[in-house]
mmCIF file of C-alpha atoms in Angstrom:
data_model
loop_
_atom_site.group_PDB
_atom_site.id
_atom_site.type_symbol
_atom_site.label_atom_id
_atom_site.label_comp_id
_atom_site.label_asym_id
_atom_site.label_seq_id
_atom_site.Cartn_x
_atom_site.Cartn_y
_atom_site.Cartn_z
ATOM 1 C CA UNK A 579 -47.643 -5.044 -6.699
ATOM 2 C CA UNK A 580 -46.019 -1.366 -6.577
ATOM 3 C CA UNK A 581 -43.329 -0.758 -9.074
ATOM 4 C CA UNK A 582 -40.839 2.170 -9.642
ATOM 5 C CA UNK A 583 -38.606 3.326 -12.372
ATOM 6 C CA UNK A 584 -35.288 4.989 -12.053
ATOM 7 C CA UNK A 585 -33.183 6.757 -14.392
ATOM 8 C CA UNK A 586 -29.537 6.666 -14.059
ATOM 9 C CA UNK A 587 -27.511 9.063 -15.771
ATOM 10 C CA UNK A 588 -23.806 8.752 -16.146
ATOM 11 C CA UNK A 589 -21.656 11.616 -15.467
ATOM 12 C CA UNK A 590 -17.966 12.286 -16.780
ATOM 13 C CA UNK A 591 -17.105 14.883 -14.191
ATOM 14 C CA UNK A 592 -14.666 12.665 -12.520
ATOM 15 C CA UNK A 593 -12.873 11.377 -15.460
ATOM 16 C CA UNK A 594 -10.390 14.133 -15.914
ATOM 17 C CA UNK A 595 -9.050 13.627 -12.481
ATOM 18 C CA UNK A 596 -8.272 9.920 -13.138
ATOM 19 C CA UNK A 597 -4.892 9.307 -14.541
ATOM 20 C CA UNK A 598 -5.601 5.716 -15.676
ATOM 21 C CA UNK A 599 -9.178 4.614 -15.956
ATOM 22 C CA UNK A 600 -8.281 0.907 -16.184
ATOM 23 C CA UNK A 601 -6.263 0.993 -13.180
ATOM 24 C CA UNK A 602 -9.127 2.817 -11.315
ATOM 25 C CA UNK A 603 -11.605 0.231 -12.282
ATOM 26 C CA UNK A 604 -9.349 -2.641 -11.038
ATOM 27 C CA UNK A 605 -8.940 -0.852 -7.815
ATOM 28 C CA UNK A 606 -12.599 -0.229 -7.420
ATOM 29 C CA UNK A 607 -13.337 -3.974 -8.387
ATOM 30 C CA UNK A 608 -10.826 -5.376 -5.893
ATOM 31 C CA UNK A 609 -11.962 -3.326 -3.098
ATOM 32 C CA UNK A 610 -15.376 -4.586 -3.490
ATOM 33 C CA UNK A 611 -14.514 -8.132 -4.461
ATOM 34 C CA UNK A 612 -14.551 -9.501 -1.164
ATOM 35 C CA UNK A 613 -17.342 -8.466 1.365
ATOM 36 C CA UNK A 614 -16.243 -7.067 4.743
ATOM 37 C CA UNK A 615 -12.720 -6.609 4.054
ATOM 38 C CA UNK A 616 -11.060 -3.565 4.887
ATOM 39 C CA UNK A 617 -9.426 -1.506 2.024
ATOM 40 C CA UNK A 618 -5.950 -2.386 3.487
ATOM 41 C CA UNK A 619 -6.567 -6.210 2.868
ATOM 42 C CA UNK A 620 -8.368 -5.824 -0.241
ATOM 43 C CA UNK A 621 -5.867 -3.652 -1.781
ATOM 44 C CA UNK A 622 -2.662 -5.028 -0.660
ATOM 45 C CA UNK A 623 -1.438 -6.153 -3.803
ATOM 46 C CA UNK A 624 -1.663 -2.730 -5.453
ATOM 47 C CA UNK A 625 -0.725 -0.248 -2.417
ATOM 48 C CA UNK A 626 0.698 -0.665 1.015
ATOM 49 C CA UNK A 627 -0.896 0.402 4.312
ATOM 50 C CA UNK A 628 1.617 3.053 4.650
ATOM 51 C CA UNK A 629 0.479 4.601 1.452
ATOM 52 C CA UNK A 630 -3.067 4.339 2.163
ATOM 53 C CA UNK A 631 -2.238 6.150 5.611
ATOM 54 C CA UNK A 632 -0.188 8.816 3.895
ATOM 55 C CA UNK A 633 -3.337 9.557 1.581
ATOM 56 C CA UNK A 634 -5.349 9.986 5.006
ATOM 57 C CA UNK A 635 -7.517 7.082 4.702
ATOM 58 C CA UNK A 636 -8.796 4.949 7.756
ATOM 59 C CA UNK A 637 -6.942 1.637 7.174
ATOM 60 C CA UNK A 638 -9.973 -0.105 8.819
ATOM 61 C CA UNK A 639 -12.352 1.464 6.354
ATOM 62 C CA UNK A 640 -14.342 -0.711 4.030
ATOM 63 C CA UNK A 641 -14.966 -0.168 0.452
ATOM 64 C CA UNK A 642 -18.602 0.958 0.982
ATOM 65 C CA UNK A 643 -17.565 3.866 3.184
ATOM 66 C CA UNK A 644 -14.973 5.410 0.685
ATOM 67 C CA UNK A 645 -15.817 8.221 -1.785
ATOM 68 C CA UNK A 646 -15.014 8.143 -5.438
ATOM 69 C CA UNK A 647 -12.592 10.886 -4.815
ATOM 70 C CA UNK A 648 -10.837 8.414 -2.480
ATOM 71 C CA UNK A 649 -10.905 5.753 -5.175
ATOM 72 C CA UNK A 650 -9.445 8.244 -7.517
ATOM 73 C CA UNK A 651 -6.719 9.275 -4.764
ATOM 74 C CA UNK A 652 -5.685 5.433 -4.424
ATOM 75 C CA UNK A 653 -5.511 4.901 -8.264
ATOM 76 C CA UNK A 654 -3.504 8.081 -8.742
ATOM 77 C CA UNK A 655 -1.195 7.251 -5.936
ATOM 78 C CA UNK A 656 -0.418 3.698 -7.425
ATOM 79 C CA UNK A 657 -0.180 5.035 -11.139
ATOM 80 C CA UNK A 658 3.548 5.946 -11.085
ATOM 81 C CA UNK A 659 4.442 2.411 -9.755
ATOM 82 C CA UNK A 660 2.392 0.931 -12.634
ATOM 83 C CA UNK A 661 4.115 3.167 -15.224
ATOM 84 C CA UNK A 662 7.641 1.984 -13.721
ATOM 85 C CA UNK A 663 6.553 -1.608 -14.100
ATOM 86 C CA UNK A 664 5.437 -0.976 -17.665
ATOM 87 C CA UNK A 665 8.654 0.433 -18.788
ATOM 88 C CA UNK A 666 10.589 -2.583 -17.115
ATOM 89 C CA UNK A 667 8.784 -4.863 -19.337
#
């Protein structure tokens, strides 16, 4: 039996770019929640296909092909709408 040890080191280099970490976390979770779904379908409650297209993202892409920067883009695009919803409450 061969075994290996890996070390994961957390980095905070992306944190300054994220406007709302909780929202970012929700979007990443929802994107990966159902296997083989496109981001358009898995994130339809948070962002429209038109908004995703405006961000320059492939509407047929799946979560596993998106970069961290792509998820930050999506979360930051959704953030203003979340603020408006919270102000209404």
